[in-house]
Coordinates of C-alpha atoms and ligand atoms in Angstrom, one line a residue:
X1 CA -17.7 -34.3 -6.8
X2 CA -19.6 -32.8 -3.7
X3 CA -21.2 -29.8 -6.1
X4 CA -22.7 -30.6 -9.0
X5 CA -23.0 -28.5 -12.6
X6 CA -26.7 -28.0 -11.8
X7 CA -26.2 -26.2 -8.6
X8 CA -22.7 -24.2 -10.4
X9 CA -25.4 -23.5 -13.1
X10 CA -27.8 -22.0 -10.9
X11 CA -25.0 -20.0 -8.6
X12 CA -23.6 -18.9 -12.4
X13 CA -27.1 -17.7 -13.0
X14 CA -27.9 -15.7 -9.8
X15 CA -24.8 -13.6 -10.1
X16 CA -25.0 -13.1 -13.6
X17 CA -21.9 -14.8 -14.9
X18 CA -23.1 -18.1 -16.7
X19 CA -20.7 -17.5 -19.7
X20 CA -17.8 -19.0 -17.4
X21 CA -19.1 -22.2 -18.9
X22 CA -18.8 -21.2 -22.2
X23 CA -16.3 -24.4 -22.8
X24 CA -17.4 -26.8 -20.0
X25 CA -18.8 -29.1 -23.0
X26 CA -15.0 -28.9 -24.9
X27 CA -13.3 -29.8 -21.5
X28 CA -12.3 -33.7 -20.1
X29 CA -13.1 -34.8 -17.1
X30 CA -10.3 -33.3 -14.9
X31 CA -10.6 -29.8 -16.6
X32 CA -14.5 -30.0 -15.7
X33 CA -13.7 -30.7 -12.4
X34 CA -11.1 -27.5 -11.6
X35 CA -13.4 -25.5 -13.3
X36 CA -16.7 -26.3 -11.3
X37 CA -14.7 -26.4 -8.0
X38 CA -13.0 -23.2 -8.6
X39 CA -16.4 -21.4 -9.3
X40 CA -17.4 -23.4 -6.4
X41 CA -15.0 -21.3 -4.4
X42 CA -15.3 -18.3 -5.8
X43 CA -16.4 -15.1 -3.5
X44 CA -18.6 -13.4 -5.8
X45 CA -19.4 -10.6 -3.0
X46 CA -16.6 -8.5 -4.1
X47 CA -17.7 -7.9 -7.8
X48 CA -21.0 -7.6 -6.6
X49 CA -20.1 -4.6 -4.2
X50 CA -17.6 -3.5 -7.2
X51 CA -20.8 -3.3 -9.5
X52 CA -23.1 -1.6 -7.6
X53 CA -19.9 1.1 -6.4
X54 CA -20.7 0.1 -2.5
X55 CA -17.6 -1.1 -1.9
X56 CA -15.6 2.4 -1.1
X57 CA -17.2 4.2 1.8
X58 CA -17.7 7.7 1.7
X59 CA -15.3 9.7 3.9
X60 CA -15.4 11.6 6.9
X61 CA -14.5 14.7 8.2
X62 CA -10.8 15.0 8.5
X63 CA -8.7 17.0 11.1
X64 CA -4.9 16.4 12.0
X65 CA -3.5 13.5 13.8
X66 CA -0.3 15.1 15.6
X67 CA 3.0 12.1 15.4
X68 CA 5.7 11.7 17.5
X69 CA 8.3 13.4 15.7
X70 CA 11.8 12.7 15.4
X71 CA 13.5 15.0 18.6
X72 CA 11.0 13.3 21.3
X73 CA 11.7 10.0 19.7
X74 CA 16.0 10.8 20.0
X75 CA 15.4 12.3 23.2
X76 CA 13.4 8.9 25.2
X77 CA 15.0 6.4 22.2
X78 CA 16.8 4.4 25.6
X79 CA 13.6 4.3 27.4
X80 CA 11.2 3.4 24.2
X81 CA 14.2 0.6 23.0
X82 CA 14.2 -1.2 26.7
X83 CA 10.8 -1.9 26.6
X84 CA 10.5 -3.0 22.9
X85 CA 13.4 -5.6 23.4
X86 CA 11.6 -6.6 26.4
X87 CA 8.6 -7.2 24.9
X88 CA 10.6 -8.9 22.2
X89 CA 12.4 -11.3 24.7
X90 CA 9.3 -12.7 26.1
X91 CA 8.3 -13.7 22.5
X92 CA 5.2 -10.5 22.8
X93 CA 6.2 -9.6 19.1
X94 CA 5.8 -11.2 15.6
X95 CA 6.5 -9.7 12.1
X96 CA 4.2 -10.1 9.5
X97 CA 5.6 -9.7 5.4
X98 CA 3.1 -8.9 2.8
X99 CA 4.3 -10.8 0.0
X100 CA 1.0 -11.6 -1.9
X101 CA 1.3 -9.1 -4.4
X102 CA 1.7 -9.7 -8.1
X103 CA 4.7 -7.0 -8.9
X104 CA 3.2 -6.5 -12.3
X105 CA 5.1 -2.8 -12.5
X106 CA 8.1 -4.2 -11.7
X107 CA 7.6 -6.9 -14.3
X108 CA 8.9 -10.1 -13.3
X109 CA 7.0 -13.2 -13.0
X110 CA 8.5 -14.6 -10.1
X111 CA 7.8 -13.2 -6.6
X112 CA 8.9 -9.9 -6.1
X113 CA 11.4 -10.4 -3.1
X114 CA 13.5 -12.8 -5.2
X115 CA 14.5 -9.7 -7.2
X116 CA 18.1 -9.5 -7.1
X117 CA 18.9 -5.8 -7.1
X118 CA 22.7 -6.6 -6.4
X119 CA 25.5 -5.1 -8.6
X120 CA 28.9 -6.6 -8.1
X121 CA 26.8 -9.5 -6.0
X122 CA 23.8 -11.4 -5.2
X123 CA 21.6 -9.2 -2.9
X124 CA 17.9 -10.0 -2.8
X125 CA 15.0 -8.3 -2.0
X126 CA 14.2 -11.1 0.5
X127 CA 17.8 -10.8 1.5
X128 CA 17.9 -7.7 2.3
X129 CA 14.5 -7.7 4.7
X130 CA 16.0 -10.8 6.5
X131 CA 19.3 -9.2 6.9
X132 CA 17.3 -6.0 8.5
X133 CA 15.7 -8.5 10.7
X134 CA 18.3 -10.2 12.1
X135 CA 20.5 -6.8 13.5
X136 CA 17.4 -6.6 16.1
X137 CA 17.7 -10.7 16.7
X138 CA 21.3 -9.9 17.2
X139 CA 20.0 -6.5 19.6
X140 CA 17.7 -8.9 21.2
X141 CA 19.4 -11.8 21.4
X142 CA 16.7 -14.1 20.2
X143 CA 14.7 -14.9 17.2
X144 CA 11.3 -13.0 16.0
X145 CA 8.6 -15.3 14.9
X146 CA 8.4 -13.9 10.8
X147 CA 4.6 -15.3 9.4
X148 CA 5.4 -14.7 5.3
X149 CA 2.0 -13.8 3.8
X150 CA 1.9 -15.3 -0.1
X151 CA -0.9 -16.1 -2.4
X152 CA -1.2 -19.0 -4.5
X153 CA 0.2 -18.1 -7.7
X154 CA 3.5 -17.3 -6.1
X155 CA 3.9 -19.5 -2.5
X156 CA 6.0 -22.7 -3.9
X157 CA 8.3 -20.3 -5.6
X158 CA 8.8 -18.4 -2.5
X159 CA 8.9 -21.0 0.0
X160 CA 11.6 -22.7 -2.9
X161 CA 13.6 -19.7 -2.8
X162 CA 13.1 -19.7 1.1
X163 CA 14.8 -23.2 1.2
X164 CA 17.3 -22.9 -2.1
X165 CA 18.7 -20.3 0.3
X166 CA 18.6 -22.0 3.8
X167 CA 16.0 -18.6 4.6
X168 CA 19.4 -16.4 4.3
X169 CA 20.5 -17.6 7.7
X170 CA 16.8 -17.2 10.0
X171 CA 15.6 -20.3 12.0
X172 CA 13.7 -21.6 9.7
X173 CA 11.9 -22.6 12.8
X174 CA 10.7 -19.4 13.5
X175 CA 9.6 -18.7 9.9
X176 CA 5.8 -19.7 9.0
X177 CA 4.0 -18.9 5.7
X178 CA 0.8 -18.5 4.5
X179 CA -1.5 -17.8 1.6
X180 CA -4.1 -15.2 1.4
X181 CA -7.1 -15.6 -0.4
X182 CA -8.0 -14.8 -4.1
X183 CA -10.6 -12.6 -5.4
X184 CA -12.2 -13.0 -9.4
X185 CA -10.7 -10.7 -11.9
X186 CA -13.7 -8.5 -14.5
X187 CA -14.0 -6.7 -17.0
X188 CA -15.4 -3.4 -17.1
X189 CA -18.7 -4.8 -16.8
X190 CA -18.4 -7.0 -13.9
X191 CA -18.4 -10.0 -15.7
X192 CA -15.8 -12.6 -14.7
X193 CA -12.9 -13.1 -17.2
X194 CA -11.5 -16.9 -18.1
X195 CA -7.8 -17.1 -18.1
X196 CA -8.1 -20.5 -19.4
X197 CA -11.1 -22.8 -20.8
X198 CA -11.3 -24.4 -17.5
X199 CA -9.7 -21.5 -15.3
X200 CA -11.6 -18.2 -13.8
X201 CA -8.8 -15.1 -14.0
X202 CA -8.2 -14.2 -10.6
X203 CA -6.1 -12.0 -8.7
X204 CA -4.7 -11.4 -5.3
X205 CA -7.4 -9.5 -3.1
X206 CA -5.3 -6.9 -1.7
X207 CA -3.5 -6.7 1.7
X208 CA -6.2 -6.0 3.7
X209 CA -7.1 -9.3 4.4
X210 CA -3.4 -10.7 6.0
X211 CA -4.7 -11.3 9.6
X212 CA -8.3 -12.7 8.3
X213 CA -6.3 -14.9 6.1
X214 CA -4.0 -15.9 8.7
X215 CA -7.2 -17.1 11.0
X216 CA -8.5 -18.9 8.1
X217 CA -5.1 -21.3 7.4
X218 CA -5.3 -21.5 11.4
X219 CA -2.0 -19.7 11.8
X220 CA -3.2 -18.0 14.2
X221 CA -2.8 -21.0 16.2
X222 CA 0.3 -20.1 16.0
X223 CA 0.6 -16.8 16.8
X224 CA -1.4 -17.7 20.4
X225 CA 0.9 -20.4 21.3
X226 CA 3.8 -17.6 21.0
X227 CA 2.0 -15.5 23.2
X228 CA 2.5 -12.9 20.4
X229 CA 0.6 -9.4 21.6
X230 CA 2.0 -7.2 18.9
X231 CA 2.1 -8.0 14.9
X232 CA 4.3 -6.0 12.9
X233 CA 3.2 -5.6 9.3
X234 CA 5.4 -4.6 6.2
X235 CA 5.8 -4.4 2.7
X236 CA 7.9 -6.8 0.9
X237 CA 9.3 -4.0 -1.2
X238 CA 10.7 -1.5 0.9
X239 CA 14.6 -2.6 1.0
X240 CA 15.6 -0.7 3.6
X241 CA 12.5 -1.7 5.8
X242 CA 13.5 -1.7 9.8
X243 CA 11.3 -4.7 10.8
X244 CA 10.0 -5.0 15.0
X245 CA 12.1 -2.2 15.7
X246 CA 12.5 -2.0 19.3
X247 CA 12.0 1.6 19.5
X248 CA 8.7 2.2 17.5
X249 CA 7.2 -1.2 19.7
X250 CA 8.3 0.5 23.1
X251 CA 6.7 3.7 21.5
X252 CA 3.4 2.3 20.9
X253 CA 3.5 0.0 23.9
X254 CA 4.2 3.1 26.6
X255 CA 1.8 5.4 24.5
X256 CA -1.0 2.6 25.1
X257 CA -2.0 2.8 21.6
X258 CA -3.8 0.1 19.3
X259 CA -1.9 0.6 16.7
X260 CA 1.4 2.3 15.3
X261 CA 2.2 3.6 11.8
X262 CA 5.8 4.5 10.8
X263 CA 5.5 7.5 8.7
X264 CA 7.9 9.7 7.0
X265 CA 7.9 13.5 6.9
X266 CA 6.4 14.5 3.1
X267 CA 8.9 15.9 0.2
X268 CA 6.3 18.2 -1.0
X269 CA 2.8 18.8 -0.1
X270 CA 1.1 17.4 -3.2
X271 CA 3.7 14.3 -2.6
X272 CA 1.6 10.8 -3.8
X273 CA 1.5 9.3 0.0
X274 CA -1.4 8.1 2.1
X275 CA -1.4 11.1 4.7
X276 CA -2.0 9.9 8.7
X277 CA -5.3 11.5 10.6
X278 CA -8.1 11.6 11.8
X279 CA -11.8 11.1 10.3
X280 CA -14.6 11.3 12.1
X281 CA -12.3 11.5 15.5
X282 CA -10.7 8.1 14.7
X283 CA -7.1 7.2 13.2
X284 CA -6.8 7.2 9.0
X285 CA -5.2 7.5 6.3
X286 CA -6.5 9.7 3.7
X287 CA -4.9 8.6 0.3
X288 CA -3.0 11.8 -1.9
X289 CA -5.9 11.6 -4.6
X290 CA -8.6 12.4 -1.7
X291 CA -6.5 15.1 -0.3
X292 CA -8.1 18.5 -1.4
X293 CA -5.8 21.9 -1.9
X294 CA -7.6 23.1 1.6
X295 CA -6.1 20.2 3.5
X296 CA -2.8 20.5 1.3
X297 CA -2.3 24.0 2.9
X298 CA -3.9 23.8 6.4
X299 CA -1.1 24.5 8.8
X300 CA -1.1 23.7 12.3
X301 CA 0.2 25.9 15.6
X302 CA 4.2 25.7 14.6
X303 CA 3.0 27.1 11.2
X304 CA 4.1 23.8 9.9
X305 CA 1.5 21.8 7.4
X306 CA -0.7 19.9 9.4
X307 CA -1.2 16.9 6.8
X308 CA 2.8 16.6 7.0
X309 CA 3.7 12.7 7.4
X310 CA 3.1 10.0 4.8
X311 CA 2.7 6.4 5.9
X312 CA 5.3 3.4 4.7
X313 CA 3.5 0.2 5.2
X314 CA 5.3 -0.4 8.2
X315 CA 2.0 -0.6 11.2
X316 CA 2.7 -2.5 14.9
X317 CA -1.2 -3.9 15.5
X318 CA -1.7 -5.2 18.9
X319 CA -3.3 -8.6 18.4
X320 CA -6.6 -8.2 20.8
X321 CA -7.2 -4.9 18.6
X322 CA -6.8 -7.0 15.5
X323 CA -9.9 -9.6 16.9
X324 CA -12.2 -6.3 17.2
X325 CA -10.8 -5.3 13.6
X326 CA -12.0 -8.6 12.0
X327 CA -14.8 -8.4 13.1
X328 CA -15.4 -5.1 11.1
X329 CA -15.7 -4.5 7.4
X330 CA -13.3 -3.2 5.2
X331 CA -14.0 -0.9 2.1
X332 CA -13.5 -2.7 -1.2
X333 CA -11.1 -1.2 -3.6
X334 CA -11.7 -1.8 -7.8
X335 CA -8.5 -1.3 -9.5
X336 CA -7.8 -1.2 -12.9
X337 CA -5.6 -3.9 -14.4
X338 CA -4.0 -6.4 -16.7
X339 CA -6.1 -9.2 -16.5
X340 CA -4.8 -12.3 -18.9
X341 CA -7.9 -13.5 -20.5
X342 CA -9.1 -15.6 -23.8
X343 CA -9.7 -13.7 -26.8
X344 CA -13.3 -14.5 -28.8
X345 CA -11.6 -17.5 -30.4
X346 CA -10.6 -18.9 -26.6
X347 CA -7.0 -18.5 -27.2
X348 CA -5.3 -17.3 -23.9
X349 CA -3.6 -13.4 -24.1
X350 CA -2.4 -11.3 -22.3
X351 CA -3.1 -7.4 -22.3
X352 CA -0.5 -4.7 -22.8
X353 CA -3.4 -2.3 -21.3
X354 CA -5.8 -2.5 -18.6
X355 CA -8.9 -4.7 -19.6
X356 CA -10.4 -4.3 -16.3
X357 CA -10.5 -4.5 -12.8
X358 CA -9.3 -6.4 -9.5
X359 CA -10.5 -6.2 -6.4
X360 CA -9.0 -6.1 -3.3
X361 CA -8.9 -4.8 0.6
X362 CA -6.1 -2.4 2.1
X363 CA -4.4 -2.8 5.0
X364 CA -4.3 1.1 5.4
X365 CA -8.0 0.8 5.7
X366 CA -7.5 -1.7 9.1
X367 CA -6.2 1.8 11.0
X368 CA -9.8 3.5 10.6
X369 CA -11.3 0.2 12.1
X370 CA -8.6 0.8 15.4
X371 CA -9.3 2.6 18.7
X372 CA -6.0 4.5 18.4
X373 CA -3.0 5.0 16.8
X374 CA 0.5 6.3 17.4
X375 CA 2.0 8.0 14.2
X376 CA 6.2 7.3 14.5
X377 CA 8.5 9.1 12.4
X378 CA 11.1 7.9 10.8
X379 CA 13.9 9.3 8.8
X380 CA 13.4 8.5 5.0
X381 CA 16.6 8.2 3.9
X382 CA 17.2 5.4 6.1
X383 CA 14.2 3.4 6.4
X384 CA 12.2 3.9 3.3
X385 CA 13.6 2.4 -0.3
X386 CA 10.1 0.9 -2.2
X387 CA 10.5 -0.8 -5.4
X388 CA 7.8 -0.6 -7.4
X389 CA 9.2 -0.2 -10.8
X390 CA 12.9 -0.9 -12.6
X391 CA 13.6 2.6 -13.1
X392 CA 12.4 6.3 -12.2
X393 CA 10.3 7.4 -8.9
X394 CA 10.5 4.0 -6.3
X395 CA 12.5 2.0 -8.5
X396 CA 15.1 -0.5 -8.4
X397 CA 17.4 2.0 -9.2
X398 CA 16.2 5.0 -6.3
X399 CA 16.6 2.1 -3.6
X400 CA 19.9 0.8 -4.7
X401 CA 21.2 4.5 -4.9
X402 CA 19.3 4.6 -1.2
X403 CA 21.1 1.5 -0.5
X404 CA 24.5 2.6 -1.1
X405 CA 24.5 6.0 0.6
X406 CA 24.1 3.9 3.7
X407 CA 27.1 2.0 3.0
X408 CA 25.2 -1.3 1.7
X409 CA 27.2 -3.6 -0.3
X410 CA 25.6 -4.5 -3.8
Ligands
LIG1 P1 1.4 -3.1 -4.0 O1 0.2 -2.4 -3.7 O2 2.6 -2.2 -4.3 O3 1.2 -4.2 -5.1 O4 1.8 -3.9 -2.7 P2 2.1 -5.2 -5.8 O5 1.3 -6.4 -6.1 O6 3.4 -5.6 -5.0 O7 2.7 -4.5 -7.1 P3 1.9 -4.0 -8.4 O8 0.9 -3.0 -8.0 O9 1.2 -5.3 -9.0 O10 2.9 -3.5 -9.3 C1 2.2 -3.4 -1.5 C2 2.6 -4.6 -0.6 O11 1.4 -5.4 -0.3 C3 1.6 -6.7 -0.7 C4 2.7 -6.6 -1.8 O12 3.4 -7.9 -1.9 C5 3.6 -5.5 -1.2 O13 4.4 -6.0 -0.1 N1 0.4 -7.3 -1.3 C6 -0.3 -6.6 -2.3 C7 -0.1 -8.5 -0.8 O14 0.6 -9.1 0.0 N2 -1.2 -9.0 -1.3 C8 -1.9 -8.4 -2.3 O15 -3.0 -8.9 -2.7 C9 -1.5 -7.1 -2.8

């Protein structure tokens, strides 16, 4: 073993969190090994920045980020589509899917894109993103390198399902996966729970990290021999996602901007979206619950409300921007949560209410860290369908119905 239980001892000891060896003596030899080398590789940063509440930065001041709004976008859509399939043709764009997450409102243990949300038929979730995919490889007339971001409490069932289903009829050749990185799982107090005797709890940390974890598995290898200049990142759960959509890349390309966000129009002011501007003169996303009554109202010269669109996870990064953005750091979110965990007598349970927190970085945060950023709208009813829960607001039920008034099959 290259570390030994003094040194885990001592590393224990300066953060605080010695009781994670509260069984080591009860444990054989291979269960003392995992243990020590997943401390070993533990990043104890994050609950140290959760503890001591420096991980969120304080925000700026915000004014209004104008978007390109539907009637420009209809009126160059020809120009903005040649240039995106161009770009596309000459193998300039990849799509990144953020499929790390856990899904715990939806409920299911497996990952959340092998939800079936058909009714007469099989239609997955990862189905349906693949299916999206392929009109613009059919537009283009060649494949778009997909990189499949999953952690590692949920990559062998996806990359299973990926095969089971011969990757719902991509080139697998053009598909690549890889696993984002895990952060420790608290309680209240900071203090690092034990799923297992000779297990740390742990938990996905966040979508903020996809391109720092793609340059740590060395994907990014990849992404270079490609000669990929433009990374379009999405959400797993949005069925009705349109993903490296010609029009938004030639968009952002002839607007020379760092980054693009698709973002819908709001339903109602006080609607729970991120909301796109500025802060501090730079690009952002200022999340509904930081969003005070005098932004809600502020209205800009058309009389219309100035904080007005509402992002999707759907962002086109260009990749040299993406280098600078590394390179940068990104708050730290502590989220409440479920956090299986040993009761006093070391039996492993799991909560039915939040027993503490997770922590984890936000892609929405990587659009404060760019130069620029062009805000694209979309229409709702066709491109946005989240699935968070099984029923009620973003559920498996609101996309289906979504689904069908476009004509989908289920
Ligand atoms: P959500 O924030 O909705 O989280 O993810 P979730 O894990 O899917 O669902 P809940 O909150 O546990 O119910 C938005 C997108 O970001 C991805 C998700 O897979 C989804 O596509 N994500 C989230 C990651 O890739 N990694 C993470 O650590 C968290």
């Amino acid at each position: 073993m290259s570390i030994t239980l003094e040194q885990i001892r001592k590393l224990l000891k300066e953060h605080g969190q010695e009781h994670l060896l509260k069984y080591y003596d009860e444990l054989d030899d291979a269960g003392k090994e995992r243990l020590l080398t997943q401390i070993a590789g533990l990043d104890f940063s994050v609950v140290e920045l959760g503890k001591s509440g420096k991980g969120e930065a304080a925000r700026g001041k915000i004014t209004p980020l104008n978007a390109m709004e539907l009637p420009e976008i209809e009126a160059r859509k020809e120009e903005f589509q040649k240039i995106g399939l161009e770009a596309i043709r000459n193998t300039k764009a990849g799509a990144v899917m953020l499929a790390g997450g856990m899904g715990t409102r939806l409920g299911s243990d497996n990952p959340k894109g092998m939800y079936d949300i058909g009714l007469t038929k099989h239609v997955y979730i990862f189905e349906r993103l693949i299916d999206n995919l392929m009109d613009v490889v059919k537009e283009a007339g060649c494949p778009v390198p997909l990189f499949i971001m999953t952690s590692d409490k949920n990559d062998a069932a996806t990359r299973a399902f990926f095969k089971e289903h011969e990757s719902f009829g991509y080139d697998p050749s053009y598909i690549h996966f890889f696993i984002q990185e895990l952060a420790p799982a608290t309680d209240y107090d900071g203090k690092i729970y034990l799923e297992q005797k000779d297990k740390v709890s742990t938990s996905p940390n966040g979508n903020g990290g996809w391109y720092s974890s793609m340059a740590r598995c060395g994907i990014l290898d990849t992404v270079k021999d490609y000669g990929i200049e433009w990374l379009n990142t999405f959400a797993v759960d949005n069925v009705l996602q349109r993903i490296a959509d010609p029009v938004f890349l030639g968009a952002t390309i002839d607007a020379h901007a760092a980054v693009g966000a698709k973002v819908v129009k709001k339903a109602a002011p006080d609607e729970k979206v991120g909301v796109i501007c500025l802060e501090d003169g730079k690009p952002s996303i200022v999340e509904y619950y930081d969003l005070t009554e005098e932004l809600m109202n502020t209205k800009d010269e058309k009389g219309e409300p100035a904080y007005n669109f509402g992002v999707i996870l759907n962002y086109l990064f260009k990749v040299s921007e993406l280098e600078k953005i590394r390179s940068r750091k990104m708050p730290l979110h502590v989220v409440e949560k479920k956090i299986p965990c040993l009761d006093e007598n070391g039996n492993p349970v799991k909560p039915e209410a939040p027993n503490g927190f997770k922590y984890e970085t936000l892609v929405l945060d990587m659009i404060h860290l760019a130069s620029s950023c062009l805000p694209f709208e979309v229409v709702r009813e066709r491109e946005f369908a989240p699935i968070k829960n099984k029923t009620g607001i973003d559920s498996v039920e609101s996309a289906r119905k979504l689904c069908q008034d476009l004509g989908i099959e289920l």
